[in-house]
Coordinates of N, CA and C in Angstrom, one line a residue:
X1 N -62.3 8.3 -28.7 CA -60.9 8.0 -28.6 C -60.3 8.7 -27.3
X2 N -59.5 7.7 -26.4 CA -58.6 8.6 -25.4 C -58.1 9.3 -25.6
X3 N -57.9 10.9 -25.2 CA -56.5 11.5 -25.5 C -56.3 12.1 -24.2
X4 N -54.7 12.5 -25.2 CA -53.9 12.6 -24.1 C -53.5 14.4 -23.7
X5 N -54.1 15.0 -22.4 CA -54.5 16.2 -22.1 C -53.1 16.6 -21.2
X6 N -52.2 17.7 -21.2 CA -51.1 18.3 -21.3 C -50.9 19.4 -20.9
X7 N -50.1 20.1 -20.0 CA -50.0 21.5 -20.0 C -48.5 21.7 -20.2
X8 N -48.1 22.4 -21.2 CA -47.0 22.6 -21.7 C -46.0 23.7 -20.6
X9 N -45.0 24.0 -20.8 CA -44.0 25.2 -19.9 C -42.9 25.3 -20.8
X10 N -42.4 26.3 -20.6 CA -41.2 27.0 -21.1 C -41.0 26.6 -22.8
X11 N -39.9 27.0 -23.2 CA -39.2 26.4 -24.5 C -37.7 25.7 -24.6
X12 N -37.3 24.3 -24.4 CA -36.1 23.7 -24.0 C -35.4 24.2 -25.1
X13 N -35.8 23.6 -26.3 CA -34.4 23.4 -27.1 C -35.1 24.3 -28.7
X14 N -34.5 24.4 -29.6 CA -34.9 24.6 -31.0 C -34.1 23.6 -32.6
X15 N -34.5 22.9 -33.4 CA -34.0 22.4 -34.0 C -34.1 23.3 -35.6
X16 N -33.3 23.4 -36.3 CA -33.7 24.5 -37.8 C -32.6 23.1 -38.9
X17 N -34.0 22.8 -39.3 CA -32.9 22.2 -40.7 C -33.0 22.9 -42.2
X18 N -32.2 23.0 -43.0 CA -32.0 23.6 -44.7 C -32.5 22.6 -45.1
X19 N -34.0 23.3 -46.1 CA -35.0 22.6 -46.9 C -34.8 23.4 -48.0
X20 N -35.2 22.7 -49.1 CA -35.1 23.3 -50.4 C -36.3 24.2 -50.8
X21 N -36.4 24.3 -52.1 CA -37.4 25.0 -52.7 C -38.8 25.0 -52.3
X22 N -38.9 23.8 -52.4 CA -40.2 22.4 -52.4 C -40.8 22.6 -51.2
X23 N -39.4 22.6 -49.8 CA -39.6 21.9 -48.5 C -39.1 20.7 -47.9
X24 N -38.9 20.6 -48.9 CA -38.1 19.2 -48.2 C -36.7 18.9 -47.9
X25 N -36.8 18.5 -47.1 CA -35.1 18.4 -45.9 C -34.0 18.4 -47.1
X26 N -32.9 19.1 -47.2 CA -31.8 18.7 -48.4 C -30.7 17.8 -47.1
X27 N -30.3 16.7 -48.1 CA -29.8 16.0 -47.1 C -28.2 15.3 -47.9
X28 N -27.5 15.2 -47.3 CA -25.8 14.5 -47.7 C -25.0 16.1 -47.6
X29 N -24.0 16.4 -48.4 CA -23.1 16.9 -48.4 C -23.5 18.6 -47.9
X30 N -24.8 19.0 -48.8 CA -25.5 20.3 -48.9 C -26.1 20.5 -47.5
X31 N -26.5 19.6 -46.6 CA -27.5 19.4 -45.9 C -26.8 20.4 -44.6
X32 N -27.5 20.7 -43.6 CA -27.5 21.2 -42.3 C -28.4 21.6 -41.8
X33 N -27.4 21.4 -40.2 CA -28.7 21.4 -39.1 C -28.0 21.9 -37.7
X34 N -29.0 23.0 -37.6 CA -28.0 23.8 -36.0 C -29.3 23.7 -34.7
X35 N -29.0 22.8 -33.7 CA -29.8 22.9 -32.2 C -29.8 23.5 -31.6
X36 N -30.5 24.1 -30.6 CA -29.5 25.8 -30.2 C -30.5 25.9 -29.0
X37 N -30.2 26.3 -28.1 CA -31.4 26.8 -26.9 C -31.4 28.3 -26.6
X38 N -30.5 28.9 -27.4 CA -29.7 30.5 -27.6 C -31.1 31.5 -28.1
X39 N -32.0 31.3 -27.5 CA -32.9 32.0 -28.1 C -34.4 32.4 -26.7
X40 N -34.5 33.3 -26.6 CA -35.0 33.7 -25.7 C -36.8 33.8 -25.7
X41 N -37.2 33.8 -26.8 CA -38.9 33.5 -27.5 C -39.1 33.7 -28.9
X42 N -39.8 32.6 -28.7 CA -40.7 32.3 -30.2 C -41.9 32.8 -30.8
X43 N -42.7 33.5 -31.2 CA -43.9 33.8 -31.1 C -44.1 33.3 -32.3
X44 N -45.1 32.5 -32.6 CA -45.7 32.4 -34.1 C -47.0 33.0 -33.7
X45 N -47.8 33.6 -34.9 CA -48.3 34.4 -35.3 C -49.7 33.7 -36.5
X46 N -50.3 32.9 -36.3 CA -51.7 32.7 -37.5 C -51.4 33.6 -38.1
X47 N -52.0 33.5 -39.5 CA -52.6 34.2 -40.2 C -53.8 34.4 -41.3
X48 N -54.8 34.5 -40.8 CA -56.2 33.8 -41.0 C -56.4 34.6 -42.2
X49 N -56.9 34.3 -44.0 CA -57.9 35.0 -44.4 C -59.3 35.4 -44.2
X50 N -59.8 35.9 -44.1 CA -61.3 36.3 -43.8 C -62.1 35.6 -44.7
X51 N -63.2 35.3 -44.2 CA -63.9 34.9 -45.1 C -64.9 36.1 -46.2
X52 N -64.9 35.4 -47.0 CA -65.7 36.7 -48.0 C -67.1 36.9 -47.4
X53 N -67.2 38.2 -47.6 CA -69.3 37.9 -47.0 C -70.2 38.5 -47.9
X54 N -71.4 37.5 -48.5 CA -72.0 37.7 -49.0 C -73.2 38.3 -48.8
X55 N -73.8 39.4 -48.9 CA -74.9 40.3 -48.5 C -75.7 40.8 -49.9
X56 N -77.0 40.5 -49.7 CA -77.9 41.4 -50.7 C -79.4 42.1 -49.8
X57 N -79.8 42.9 -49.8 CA -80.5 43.1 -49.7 C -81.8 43.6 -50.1
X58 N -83.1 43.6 -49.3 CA -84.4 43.7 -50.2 C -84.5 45.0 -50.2
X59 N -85.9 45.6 -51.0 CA -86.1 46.7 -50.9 C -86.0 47.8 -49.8
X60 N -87.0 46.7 -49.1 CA -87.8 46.9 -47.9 C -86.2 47.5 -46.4
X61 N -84.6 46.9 -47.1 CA -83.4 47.4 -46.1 C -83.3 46.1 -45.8
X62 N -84.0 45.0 -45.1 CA -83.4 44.0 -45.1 C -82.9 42.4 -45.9
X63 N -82.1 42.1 -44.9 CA -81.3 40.9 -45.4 C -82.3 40.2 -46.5
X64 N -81.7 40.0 -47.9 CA -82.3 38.9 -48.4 C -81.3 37.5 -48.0
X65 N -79.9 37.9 -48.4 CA -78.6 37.2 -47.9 C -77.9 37.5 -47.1
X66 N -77.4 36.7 -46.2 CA -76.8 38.1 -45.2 C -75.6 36.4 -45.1
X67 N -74.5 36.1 -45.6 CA -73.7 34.8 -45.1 C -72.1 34.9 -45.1
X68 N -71.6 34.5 -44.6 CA -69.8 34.8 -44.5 C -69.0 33.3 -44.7
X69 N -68.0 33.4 -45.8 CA -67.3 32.2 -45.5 C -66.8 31.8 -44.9
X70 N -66.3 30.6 -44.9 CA -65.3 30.3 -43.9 C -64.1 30.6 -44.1
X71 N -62.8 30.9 -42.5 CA -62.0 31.8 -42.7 C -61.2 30.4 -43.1
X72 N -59.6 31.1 -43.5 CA -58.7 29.9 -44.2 C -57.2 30.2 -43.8
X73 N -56.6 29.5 -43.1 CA -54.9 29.4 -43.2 C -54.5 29.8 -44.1
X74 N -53.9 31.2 -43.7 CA -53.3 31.4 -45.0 C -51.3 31.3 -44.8
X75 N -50.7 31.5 -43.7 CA -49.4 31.3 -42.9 C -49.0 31.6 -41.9
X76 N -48.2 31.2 -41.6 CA -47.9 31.7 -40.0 C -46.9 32.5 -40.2
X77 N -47.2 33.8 -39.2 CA -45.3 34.3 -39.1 C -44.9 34.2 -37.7
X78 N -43.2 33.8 -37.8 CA -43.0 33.3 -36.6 C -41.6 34.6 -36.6
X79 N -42.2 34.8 -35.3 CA -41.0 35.9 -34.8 C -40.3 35.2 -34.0
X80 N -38.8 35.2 -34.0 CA -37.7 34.8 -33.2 C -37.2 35.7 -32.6
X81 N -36.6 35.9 -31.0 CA -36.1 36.4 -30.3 C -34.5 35.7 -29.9
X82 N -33.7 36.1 -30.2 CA -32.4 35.4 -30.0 C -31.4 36.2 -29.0
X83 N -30.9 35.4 -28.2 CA -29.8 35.8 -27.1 C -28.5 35.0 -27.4
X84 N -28.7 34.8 -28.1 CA -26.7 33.9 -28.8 C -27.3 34.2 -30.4
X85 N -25.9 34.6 -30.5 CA -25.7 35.1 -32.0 C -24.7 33.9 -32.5
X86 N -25.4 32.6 -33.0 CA -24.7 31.7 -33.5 C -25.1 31.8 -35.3
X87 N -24.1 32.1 -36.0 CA -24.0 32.5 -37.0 C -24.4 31.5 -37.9
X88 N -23.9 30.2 -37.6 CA -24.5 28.8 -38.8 C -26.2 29.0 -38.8
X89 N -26.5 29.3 -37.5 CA -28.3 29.4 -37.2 C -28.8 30.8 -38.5
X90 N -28.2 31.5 -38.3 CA -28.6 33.2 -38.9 C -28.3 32.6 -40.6
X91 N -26.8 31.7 -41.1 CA -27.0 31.4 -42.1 C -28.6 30.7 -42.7
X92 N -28.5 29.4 -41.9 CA -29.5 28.8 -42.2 C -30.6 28.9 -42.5
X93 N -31.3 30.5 -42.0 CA -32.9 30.8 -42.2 C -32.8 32.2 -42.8
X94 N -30.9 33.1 -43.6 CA -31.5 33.6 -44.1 C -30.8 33.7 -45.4
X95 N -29.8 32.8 -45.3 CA -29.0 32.2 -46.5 C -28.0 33.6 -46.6
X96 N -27.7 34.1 -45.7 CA -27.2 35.4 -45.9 C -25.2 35.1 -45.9
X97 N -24.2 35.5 -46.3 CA -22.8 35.0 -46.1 C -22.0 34.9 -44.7
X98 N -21.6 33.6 -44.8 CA -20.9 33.3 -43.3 C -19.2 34.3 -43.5
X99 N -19.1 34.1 -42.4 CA -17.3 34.8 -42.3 C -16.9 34.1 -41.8
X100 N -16.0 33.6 -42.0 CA -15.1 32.5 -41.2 C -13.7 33.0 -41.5
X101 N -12.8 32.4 -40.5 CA -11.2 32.4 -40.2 C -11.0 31.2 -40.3
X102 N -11.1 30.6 -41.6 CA -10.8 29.2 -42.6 C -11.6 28.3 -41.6
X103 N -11.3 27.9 -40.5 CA -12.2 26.6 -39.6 C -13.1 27.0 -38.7
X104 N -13.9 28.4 -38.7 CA -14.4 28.7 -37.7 C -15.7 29.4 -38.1
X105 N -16.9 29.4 -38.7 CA -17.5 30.5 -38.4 C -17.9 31.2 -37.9
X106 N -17.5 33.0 -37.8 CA -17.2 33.9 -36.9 C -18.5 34.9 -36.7
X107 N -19.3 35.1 -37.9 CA -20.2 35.8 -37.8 C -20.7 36.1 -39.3
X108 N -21.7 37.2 -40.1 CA -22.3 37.1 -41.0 C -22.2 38.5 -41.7
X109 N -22.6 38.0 -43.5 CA -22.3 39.4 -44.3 C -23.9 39.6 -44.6
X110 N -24.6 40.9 -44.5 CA -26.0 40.6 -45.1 C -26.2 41.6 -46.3
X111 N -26.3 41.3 -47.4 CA -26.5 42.0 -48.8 C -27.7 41.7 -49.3
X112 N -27.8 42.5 -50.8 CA -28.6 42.6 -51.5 C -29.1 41.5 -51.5
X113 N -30.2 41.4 -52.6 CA -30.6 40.3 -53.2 C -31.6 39.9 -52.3
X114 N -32.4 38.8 -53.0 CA -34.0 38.3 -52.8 C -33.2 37.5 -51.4
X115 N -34.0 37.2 -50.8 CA -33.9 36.1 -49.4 C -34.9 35.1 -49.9
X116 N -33.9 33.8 -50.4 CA -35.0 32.6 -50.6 C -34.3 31.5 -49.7
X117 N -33.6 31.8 -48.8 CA -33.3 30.9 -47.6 C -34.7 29.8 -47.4
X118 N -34.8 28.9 -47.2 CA -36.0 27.9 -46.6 C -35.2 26.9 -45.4
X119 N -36.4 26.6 -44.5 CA -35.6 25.7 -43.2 C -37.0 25.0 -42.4
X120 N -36.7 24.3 -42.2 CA -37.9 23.9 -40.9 C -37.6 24.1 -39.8
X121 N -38.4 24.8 -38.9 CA -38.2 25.1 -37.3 C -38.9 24.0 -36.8
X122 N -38.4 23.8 -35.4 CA -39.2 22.2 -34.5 C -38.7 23.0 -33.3
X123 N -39.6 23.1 -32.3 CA -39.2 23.6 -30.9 C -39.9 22.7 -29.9
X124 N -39.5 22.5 -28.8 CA -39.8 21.4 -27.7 C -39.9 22.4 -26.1
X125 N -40.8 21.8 -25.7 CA -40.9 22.6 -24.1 C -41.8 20.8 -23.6
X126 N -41.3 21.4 -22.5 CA -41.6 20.0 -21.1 C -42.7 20.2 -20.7
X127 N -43.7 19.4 -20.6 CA -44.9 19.1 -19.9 C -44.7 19.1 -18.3
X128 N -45.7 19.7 -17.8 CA -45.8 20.5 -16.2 C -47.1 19.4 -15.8
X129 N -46.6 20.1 -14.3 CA -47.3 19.2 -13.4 C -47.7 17.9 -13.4
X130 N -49.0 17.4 -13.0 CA -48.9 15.7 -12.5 C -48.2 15.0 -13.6
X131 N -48.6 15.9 -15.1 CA -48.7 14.7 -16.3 C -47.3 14.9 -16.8
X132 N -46.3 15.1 -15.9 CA -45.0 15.7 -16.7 C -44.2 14.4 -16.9
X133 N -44.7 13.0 -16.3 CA -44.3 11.8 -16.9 C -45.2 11.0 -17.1
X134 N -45.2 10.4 -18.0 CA -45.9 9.3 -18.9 C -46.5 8.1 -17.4
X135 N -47.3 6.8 -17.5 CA -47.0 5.5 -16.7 C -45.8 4.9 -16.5
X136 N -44.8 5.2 -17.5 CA -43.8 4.6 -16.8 C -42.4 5.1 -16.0
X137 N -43.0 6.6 -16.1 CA -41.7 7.0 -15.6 C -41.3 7.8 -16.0
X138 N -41.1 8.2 -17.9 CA -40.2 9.0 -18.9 C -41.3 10.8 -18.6
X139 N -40.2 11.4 -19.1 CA -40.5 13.0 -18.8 C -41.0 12.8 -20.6
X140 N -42.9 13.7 -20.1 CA -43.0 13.7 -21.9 C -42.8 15.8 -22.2
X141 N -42.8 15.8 -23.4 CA -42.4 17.0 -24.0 C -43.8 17.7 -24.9
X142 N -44.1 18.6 -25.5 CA -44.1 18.9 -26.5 C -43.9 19.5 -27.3
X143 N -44.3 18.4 -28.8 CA -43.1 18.9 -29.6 C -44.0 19.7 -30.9
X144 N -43.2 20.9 -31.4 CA -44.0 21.3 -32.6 C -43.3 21.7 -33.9
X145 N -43.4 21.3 -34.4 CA -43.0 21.4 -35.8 C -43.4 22.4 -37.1
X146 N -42.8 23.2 -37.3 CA -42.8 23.9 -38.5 C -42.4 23.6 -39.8
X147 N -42.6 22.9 -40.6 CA -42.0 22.1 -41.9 C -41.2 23.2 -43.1
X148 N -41.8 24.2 -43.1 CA -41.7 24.9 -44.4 C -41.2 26.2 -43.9
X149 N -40.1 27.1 -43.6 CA -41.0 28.5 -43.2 C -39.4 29.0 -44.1
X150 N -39.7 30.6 -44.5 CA -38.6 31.4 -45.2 C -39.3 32.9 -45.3
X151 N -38.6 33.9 -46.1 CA -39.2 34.7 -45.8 C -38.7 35.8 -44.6
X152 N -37.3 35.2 -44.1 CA -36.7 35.7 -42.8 C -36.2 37.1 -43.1
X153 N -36.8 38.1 -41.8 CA -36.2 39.0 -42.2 C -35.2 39.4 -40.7
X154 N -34.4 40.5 -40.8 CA -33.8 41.0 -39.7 C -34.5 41.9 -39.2
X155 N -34.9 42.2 -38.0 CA -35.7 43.1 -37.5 C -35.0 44.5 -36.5
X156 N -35.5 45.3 -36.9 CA -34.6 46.4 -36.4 C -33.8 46.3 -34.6
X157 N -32.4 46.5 -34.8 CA -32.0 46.2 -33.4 C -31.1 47.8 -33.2
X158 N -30.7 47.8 -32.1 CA -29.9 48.9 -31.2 C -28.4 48.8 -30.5
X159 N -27.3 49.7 -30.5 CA -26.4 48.9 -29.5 C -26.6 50.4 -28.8
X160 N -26.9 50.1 -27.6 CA -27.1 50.5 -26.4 C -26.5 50.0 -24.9
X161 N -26.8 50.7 -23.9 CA -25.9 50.2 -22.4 C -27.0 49.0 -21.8
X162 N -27.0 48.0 -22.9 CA -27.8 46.7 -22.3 C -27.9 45.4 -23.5
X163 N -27.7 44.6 -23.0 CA -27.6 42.9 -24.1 C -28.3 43.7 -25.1
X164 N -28.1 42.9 -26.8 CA -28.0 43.5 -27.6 C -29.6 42.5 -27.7
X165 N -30.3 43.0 -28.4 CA -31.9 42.7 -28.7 C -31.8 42.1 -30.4
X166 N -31.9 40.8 -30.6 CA -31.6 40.9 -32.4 C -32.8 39.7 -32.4
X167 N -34.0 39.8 -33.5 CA -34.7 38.9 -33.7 C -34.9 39.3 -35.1
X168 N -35.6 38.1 -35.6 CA -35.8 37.8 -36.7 C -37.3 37.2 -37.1
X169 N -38.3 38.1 -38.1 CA -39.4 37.2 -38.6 C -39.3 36.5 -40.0
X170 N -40.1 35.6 -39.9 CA -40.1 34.1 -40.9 C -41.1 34.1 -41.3
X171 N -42.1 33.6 -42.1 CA -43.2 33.2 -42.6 C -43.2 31.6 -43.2
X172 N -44.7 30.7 -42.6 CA -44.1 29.5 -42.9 C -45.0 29.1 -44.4
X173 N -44.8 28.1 -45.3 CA -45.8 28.1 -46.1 C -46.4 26.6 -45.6
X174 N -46.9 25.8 -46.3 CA -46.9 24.1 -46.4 C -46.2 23.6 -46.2
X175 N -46.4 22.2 -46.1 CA -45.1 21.1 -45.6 C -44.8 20.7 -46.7
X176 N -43.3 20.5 -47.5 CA -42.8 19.2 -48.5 C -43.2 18.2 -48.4
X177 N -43.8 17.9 -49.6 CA -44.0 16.0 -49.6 C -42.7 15.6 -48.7
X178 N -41.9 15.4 -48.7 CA -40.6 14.4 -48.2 C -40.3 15.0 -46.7
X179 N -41.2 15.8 -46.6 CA -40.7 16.3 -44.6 C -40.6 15.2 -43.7
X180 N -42.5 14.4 -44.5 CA -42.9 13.0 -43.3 C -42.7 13.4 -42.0
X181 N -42.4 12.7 -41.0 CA -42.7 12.7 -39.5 C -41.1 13.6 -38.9
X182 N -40.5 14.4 -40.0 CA -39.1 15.0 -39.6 C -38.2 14.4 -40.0
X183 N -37.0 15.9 -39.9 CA -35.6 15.4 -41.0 C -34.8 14.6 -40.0
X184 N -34.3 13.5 -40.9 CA -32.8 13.1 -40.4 C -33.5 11.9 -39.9
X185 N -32.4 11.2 -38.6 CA -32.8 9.6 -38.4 C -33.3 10.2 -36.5
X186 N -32.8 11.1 -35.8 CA -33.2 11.5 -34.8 C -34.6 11.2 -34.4
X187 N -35.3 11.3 -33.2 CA -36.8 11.0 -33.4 C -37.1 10.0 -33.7
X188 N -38.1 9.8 -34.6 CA -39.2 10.7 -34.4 C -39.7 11.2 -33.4
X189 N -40.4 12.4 -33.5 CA -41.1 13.2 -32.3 C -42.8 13.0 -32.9
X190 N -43.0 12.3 -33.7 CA -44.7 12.3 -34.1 C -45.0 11.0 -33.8
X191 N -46.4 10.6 -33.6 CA -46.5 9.3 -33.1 C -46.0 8.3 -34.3
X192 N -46.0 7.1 -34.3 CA -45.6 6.4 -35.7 C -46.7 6.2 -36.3
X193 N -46.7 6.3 -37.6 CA -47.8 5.8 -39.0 C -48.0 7.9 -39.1
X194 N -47.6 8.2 -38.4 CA -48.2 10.2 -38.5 C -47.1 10.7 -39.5
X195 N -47.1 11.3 -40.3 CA -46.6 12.6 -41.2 C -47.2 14.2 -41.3
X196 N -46.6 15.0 -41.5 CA -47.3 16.3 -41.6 C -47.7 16.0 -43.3
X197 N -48.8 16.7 -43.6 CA -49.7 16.6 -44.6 C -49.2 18.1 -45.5
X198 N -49.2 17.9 -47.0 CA -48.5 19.0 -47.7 C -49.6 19.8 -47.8
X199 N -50.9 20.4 -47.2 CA -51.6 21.4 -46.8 C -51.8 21.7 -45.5
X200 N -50.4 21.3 -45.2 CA -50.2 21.8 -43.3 C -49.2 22.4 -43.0
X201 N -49.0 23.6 -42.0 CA -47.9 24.5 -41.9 C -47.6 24.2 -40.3
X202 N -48.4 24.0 -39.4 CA -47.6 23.1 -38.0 C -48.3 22.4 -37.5
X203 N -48.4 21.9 -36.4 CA -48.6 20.8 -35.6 C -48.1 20.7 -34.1
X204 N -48.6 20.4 -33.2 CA -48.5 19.6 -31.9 C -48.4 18.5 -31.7
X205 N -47.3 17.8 -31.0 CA -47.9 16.0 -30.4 C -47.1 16.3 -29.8
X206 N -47.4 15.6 -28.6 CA -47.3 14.9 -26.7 C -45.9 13.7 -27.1
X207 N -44.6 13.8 -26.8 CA -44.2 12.4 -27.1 C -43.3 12.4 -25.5
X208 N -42.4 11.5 -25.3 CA -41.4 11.2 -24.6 C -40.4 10.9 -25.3
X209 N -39.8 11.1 -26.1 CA -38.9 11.2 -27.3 C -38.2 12.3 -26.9
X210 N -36.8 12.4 -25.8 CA -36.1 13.4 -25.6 C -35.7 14.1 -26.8
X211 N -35.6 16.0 -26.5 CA -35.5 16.6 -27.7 C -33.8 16.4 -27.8
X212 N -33.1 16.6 -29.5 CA -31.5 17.2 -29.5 C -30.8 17.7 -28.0
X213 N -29.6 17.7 -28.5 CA -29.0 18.2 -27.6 C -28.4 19.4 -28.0
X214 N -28.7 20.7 -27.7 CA -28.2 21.8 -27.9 C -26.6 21.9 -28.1
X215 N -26.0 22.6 -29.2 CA -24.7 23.0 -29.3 C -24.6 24.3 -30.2
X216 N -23.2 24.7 -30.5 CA -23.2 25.7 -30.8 C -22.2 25.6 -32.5
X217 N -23.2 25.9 -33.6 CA -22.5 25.9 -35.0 C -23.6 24.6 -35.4
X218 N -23.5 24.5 -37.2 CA -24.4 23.3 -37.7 C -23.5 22.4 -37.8
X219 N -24.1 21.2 -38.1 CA -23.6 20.1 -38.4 C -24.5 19.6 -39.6
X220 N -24.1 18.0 -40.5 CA -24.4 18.0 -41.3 C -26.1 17.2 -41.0
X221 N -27.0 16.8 -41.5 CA -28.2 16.4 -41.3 C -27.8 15.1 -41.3
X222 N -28.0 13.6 -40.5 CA -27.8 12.5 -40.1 C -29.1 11.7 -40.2

């Protein structure tokens, strides 16, 4: 099969939608979704089990068995680095209390209690050099998708004589049956007939499918 070979740059945009229990997009009235480019790096993080190893040996000191399993996905943690403190975003992944001045939300309350926030992350960076447009013209991207991730925590920050440093880690699990090719009517960013698979926690594909347009606060999932 042809495929199609890419070198990726930077990080344009980030999309986070509110998933439920399961994983799957919650969508009508409950639903939201904040685009944001307010964020300065992403780092996801594998996280491999080892494989078990099986060893016996002879009298004689050596191997009778000497074999190792194979290793296994066990989740990703994705560390966020944020340079805009948009509060709908900080709700979204850690379900923590918004503050608002009745039409506005201003910033966040963070308390007790378990953090069972869930969301899907999707981030997009532009394809470099010759192949940075398709045959016909269009700028391609890629795009990658996180279906499942929660688990967010706040990571220790400082106020000091320099921009305020605030990031946050996530852990992703599986995809929801109902993720499919991504929330809402936007997109798709996966080729068509493709879905993420519910023993899959992310993915890559090459599209020309311009990402969202960054703004600032959620809106409802469309």
């Amino acid at each position: 099969m042809a495929a199609r070979c890419v070198s990726p740059i930077k990080g344009t945009v980030m999309r986070l939608v509110k998933v439920d229990s399961c994983g799957n997009p919650v969508t009508g009235a409950e639903s939201a979704e904040v685009v944001t480019d307010g964020f300065i790096q992403i780092n996801p993080s594998p996280q491999y089990e080892e494989g078990e190893v099986q060893q016996v040996r002879k009298a004689s000191g050596a191997f009778c068995v000497n074999e190792k399993d194979e290793p296994e996905l066990a989740r990703v943690v994705l560390g966020i680095n944020w340079c805009v403190l948009d509060p709908d975003a900080i709700i979204i992944i850690t379900g923590e209390r918004l503050l608002s001045d009745a039409t506005t939300g201003v910033g966040v309350a963070f308390g007790e209690g378990l953090i069972t926030a869930r969301f899907s992350l999707e981030v997009w960076q532009k394809v470099a050099g010759r192949a940075a447009c398709d045959a016909g013209g269009n700028q391609q991207y890629v795009y990658w998708p996180f279906p499942n991730v929660g688990n967010t925590i706040v990571n220790d920050f400082s106020f000091e004589n320099a921009p305020l440093q605030f990031s946050t880690t996530s852990e992703t699990e599986a995809a929801g049956p109902l993720w499919g090719n991504g929330p809402g009517s936007a997109g798709p960013w996966l080729p068509s007939g493709e879905t993420i698979q519910t023993d899959e926690h992310f993915a890559y594909s090459v599209t020309t499918t311009a990402p969202p347009t960054p703004t600032c606060g959620a809106v409802l999932l469309t």
